[in-house]
PDB file of C-alpha atoms and ligand atoms in Angstrom:
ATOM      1  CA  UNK R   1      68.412  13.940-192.326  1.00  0.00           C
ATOM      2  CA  UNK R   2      66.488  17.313-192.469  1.00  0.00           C
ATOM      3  CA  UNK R   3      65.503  16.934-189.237  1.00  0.00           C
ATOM      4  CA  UNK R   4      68.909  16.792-188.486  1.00  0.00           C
ATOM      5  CA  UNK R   5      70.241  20.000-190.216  1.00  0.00           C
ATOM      6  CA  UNK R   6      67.243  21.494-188.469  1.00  0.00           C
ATOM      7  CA  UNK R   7      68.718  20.937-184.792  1.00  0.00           C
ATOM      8  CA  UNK R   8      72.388  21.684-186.212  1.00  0.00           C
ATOM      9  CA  UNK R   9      71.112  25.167-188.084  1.00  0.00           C
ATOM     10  CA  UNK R  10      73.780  27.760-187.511  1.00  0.00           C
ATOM     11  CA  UNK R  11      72.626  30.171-190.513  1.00  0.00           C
ATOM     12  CA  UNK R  12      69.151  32.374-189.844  1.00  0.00           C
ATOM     13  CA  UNK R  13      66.908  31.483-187.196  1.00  0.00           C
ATOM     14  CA  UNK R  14      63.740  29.171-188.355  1.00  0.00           C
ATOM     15  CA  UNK R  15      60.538  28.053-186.346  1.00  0.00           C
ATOM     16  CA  UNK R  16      59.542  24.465-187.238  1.00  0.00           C
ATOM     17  CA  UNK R  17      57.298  22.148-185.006  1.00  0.00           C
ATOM     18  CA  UNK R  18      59.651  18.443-184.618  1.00  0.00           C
ATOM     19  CA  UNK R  19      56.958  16.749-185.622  1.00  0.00           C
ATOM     20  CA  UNK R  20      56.514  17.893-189.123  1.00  0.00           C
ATOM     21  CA  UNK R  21      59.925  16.786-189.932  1.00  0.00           C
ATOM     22  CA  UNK R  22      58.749  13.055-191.419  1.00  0.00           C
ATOM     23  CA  UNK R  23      56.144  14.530-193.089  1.00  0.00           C
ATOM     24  CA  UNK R  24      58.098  16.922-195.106  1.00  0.00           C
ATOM     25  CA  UNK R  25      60.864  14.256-195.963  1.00  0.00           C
ATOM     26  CA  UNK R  26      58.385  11.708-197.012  1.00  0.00           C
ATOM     27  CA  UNK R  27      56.570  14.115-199.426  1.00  0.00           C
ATOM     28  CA  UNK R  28      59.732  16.618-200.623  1.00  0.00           C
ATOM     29  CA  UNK R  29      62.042  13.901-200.729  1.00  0.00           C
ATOM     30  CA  UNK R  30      61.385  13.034-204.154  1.00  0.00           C
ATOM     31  CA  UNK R  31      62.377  16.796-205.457  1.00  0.00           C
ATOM     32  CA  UNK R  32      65.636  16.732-203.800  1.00  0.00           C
ATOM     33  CA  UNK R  33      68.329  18.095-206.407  1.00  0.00           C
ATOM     34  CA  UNK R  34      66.073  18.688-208.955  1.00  0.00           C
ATOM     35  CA  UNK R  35      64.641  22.111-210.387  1.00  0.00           C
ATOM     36  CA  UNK R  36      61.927  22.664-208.055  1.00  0.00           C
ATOM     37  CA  UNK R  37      60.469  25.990-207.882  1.00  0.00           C
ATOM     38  CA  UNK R  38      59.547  26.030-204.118  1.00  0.00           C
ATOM     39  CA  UNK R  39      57.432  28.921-202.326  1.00  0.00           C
ATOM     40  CA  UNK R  40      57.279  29.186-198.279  1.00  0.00           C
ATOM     41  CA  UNK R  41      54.582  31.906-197.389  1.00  0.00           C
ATOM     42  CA  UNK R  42      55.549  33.435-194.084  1.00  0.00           C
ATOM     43  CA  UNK R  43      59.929  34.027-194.149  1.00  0.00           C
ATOM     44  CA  UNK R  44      60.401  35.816-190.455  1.00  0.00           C
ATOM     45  CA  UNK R  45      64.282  35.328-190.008  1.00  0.00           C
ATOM     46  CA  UNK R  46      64.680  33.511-192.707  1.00  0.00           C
ATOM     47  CA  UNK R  47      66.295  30.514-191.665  1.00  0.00           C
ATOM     48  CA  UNK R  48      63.205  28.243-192.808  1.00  0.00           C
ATOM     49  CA  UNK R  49      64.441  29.018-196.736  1.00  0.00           C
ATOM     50  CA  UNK R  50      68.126  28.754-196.080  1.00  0.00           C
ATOM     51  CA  UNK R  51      66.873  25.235-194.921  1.00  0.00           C
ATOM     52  CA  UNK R  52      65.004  24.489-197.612  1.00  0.00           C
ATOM     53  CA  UNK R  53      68.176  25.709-199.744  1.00  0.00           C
ATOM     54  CA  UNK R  54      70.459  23.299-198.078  1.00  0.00           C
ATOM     55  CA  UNK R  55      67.796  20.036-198.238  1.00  0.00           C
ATOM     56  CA  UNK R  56      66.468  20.356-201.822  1.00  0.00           C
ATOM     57  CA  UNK R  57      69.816  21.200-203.378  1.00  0.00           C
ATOM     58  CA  UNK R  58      71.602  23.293-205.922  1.00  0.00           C
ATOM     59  CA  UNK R  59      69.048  23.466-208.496  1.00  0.00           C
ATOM     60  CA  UNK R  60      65.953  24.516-206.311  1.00  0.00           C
ATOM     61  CA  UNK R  61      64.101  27.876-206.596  1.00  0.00           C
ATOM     62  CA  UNK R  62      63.160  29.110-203.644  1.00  0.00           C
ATOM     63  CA  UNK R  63      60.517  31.681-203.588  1.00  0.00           C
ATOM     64  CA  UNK R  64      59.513  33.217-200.267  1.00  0.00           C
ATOM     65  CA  UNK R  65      56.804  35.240-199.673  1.00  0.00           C
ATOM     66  CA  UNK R  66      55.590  37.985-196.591  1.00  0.00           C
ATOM     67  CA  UNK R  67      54.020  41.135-195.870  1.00  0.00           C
ATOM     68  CA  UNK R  68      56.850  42.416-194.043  1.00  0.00           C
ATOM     69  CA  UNK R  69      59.671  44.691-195.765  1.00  0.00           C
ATOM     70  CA  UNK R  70      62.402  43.461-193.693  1.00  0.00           C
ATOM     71  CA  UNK R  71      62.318  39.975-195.198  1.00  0.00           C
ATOM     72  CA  UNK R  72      63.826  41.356-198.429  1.00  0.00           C
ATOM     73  CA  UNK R  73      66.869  41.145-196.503  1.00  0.00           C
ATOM     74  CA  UNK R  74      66.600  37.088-196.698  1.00  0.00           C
ATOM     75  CA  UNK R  75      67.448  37.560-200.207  1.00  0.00           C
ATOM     76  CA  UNK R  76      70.578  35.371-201.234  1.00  0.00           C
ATOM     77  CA  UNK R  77      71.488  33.077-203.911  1.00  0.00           C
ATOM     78  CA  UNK R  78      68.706  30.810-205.193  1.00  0.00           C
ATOM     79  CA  UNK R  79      66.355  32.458-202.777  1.00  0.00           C
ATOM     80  CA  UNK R  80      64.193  35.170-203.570  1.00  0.00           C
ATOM     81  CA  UNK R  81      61.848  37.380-201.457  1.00  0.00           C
ATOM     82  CA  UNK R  82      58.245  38.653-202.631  1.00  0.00           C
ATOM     83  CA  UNK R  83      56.453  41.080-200.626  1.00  0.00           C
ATOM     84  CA  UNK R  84      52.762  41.139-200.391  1.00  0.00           C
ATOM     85  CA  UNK R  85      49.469  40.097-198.940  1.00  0.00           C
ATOM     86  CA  UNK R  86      49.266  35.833-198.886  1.00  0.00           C
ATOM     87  CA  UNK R  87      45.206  36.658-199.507  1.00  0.00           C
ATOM     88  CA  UNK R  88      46.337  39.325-203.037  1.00  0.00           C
ATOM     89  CA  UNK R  89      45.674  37.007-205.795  1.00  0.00           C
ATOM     90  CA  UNK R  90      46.755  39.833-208.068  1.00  0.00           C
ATOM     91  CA  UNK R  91      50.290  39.780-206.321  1.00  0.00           C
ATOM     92  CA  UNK R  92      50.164  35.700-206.079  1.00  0.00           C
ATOM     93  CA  UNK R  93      49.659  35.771-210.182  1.00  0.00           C
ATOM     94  CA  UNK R  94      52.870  37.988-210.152  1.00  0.00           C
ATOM     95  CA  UNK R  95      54.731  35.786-208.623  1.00  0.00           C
ATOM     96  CA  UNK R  96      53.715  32.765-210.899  1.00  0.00           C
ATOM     97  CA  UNK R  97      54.148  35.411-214.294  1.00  0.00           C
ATOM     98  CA  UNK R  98      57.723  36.078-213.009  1.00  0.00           C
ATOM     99  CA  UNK R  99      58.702  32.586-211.759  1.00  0.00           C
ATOM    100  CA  UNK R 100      56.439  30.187-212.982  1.00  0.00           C
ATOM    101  CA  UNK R 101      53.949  28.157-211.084  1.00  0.00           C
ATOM    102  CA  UNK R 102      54.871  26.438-207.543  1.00  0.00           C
ATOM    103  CA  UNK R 103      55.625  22.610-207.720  1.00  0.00           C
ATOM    104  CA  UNK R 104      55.401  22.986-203.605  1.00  0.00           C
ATOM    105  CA  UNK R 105      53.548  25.898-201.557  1.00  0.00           C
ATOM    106  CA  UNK R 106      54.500  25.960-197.777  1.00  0.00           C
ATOM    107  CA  UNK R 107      51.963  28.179-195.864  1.00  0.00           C
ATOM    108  CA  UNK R 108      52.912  29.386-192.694  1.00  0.00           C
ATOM    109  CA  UNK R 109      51.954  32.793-193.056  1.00  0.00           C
ATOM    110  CA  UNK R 110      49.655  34.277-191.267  1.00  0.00           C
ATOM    111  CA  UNK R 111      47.378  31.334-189.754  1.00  0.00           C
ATOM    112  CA  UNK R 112      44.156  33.279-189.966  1.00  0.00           C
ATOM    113  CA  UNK R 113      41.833  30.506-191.320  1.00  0.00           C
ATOM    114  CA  UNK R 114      40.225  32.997-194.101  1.00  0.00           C
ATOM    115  CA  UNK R 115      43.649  34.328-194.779  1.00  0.00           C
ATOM    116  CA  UNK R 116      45.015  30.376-195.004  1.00  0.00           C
ATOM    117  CA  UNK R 117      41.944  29.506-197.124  1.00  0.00           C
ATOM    118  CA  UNK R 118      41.977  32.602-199.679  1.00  0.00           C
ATOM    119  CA  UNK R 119      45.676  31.333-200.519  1.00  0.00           C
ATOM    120  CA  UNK R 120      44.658  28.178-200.790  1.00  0.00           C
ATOM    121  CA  UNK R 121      41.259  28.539-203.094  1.00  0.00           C
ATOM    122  CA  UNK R 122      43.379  30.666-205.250  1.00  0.00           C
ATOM    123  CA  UNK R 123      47.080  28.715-205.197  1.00  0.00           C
ATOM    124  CA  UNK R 124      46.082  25.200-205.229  1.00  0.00           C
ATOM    125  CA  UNK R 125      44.886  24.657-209.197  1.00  0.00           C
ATOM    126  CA  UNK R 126      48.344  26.257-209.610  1.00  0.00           C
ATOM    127  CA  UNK R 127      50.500  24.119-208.431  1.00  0.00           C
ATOM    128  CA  UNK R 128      52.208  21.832-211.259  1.00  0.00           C
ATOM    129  CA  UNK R 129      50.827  18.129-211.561  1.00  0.00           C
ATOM    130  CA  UNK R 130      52.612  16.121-208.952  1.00  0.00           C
ATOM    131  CA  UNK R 131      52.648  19.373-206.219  1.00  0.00           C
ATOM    132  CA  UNK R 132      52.820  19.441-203.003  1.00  0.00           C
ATOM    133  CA  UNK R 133      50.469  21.969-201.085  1.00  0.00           C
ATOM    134  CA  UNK R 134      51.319  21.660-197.241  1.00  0.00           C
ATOM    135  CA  UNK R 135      49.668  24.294-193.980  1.00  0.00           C
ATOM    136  CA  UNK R 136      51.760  24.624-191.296  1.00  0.00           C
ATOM    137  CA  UNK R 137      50.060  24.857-188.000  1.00  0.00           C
ATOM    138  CA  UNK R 138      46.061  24.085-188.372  1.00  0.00           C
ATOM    139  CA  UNK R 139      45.793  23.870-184.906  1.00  0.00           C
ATOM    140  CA  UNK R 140      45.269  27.306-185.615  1.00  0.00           C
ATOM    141  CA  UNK R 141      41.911  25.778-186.656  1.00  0.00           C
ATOM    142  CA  UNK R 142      40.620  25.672-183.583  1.00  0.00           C
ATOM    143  CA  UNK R 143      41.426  28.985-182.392  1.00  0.00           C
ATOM    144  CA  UNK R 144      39.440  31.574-181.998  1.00  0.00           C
ATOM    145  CA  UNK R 145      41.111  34.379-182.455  1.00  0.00           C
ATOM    146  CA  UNK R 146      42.170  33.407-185.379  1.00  0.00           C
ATOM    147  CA  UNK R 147      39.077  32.886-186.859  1.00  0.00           C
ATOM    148  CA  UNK R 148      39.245  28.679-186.177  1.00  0.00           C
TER     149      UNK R 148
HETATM  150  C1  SAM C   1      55.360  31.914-188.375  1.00  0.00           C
HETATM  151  S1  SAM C   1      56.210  33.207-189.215  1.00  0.00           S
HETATM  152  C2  SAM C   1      57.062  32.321-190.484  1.00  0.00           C
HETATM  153  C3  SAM C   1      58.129  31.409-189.930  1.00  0.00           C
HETATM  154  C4  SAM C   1      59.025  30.781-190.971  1.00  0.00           C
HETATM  155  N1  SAM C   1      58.261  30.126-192.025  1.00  0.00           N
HETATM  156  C5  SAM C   1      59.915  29.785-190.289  1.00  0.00           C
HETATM  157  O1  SAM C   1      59.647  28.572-190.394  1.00  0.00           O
HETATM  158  O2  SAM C   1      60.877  30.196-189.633  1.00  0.00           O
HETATM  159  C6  SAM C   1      54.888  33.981-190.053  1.00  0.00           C
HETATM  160  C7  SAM C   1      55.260  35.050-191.066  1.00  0.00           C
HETATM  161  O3  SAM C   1      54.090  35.321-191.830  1.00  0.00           O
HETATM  162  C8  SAM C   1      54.098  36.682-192.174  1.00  0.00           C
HETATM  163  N2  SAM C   1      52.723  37.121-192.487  1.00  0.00           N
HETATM  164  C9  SAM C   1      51.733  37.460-191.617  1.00  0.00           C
HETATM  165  N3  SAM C   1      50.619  37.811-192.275  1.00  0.00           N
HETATM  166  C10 SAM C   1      50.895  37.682-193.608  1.00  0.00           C
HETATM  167  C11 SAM C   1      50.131  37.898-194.794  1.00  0.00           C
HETATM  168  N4  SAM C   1      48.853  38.312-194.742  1.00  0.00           N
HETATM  169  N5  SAM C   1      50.745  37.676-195.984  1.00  0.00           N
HETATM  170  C12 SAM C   1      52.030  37.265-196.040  1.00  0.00           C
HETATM  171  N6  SAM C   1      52.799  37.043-194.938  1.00  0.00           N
HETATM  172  C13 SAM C   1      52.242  37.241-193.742  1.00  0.00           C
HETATM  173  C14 SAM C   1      54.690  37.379-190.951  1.00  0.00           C
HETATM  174  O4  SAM C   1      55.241  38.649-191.313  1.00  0.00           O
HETATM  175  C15 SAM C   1      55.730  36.359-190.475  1.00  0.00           C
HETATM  176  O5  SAM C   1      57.017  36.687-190.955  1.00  0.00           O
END
């Protein structure tokens, strides 16, 4: 089903390996339509949170989150655009003091492993009981020049 308005997207371009497709329904599937307060690190065209939009319903929050200014233009309805560093805890905690803390975090920002793992030693005791904390792209992990 999501993998399914993924190949029929007509709204903002969006960058999503096939593969991860059953993994995200089988752990997201369980917040669909309810008031989940969703951040995606890394927007680009923005298509990736118009998707999320469209799969988790009208009561979702979707945060997303990216160094560059041009992703403020992603803003629409239910979808709101913070720009920072993914590795500025201080600007991470201002997200969380304006929309409350992430029941699901969604990193594919940068992929540099100590820019992955600062998010993640700083984000993950604040997601809500019953999160979901999911990298995109660890092959990244093995790369060097991205610090893998
Ligand atoms: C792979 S793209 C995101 C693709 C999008 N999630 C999708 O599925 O279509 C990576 C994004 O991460 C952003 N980015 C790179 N370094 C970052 C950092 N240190 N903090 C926040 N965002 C960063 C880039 O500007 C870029 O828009």
């Amino acid at each position: 089903m999501l993998f399914h308005d993924f190949l029929t997207n007509e709204q903002n371009v969006l960058s999503k390996g096939s593969h991860y497709f059953p993994i995200y329904e089988k752990h997201l599937k369980k917040i669909v339509n309810s008031s989940v307060n969703f951040w995606e690190i890394g927007v680009h065209r923005g298509g990736s949170l118009q998707m999320w939009k469209r799969y988790l319903g009208p009561f979702a929050k979707i945060i997303g989150i990216d160094i560059s200014r041009h992703c403020k233009l992603y803003e629409e309805n239910q979808i709101n655009i913070c720009i920072g560093d993914q590795t500025d805890t201080a600007f991470l905690q201002s997200i969380i003091d304006k929309y409350g803390p992430p029941d699901v975090v969604l990193d594919d920002g940068s992929h540099v492993m100590k820019h992955v793992c600062a998010t993640f030693d700083f984000l993950y005791d604040k997601v809500t009981k019953n999160g979901v904390y999911m990298v995109e792209d660890l092959c990244c992990a093995y790369w060097d020049e991205l610090g893998g």
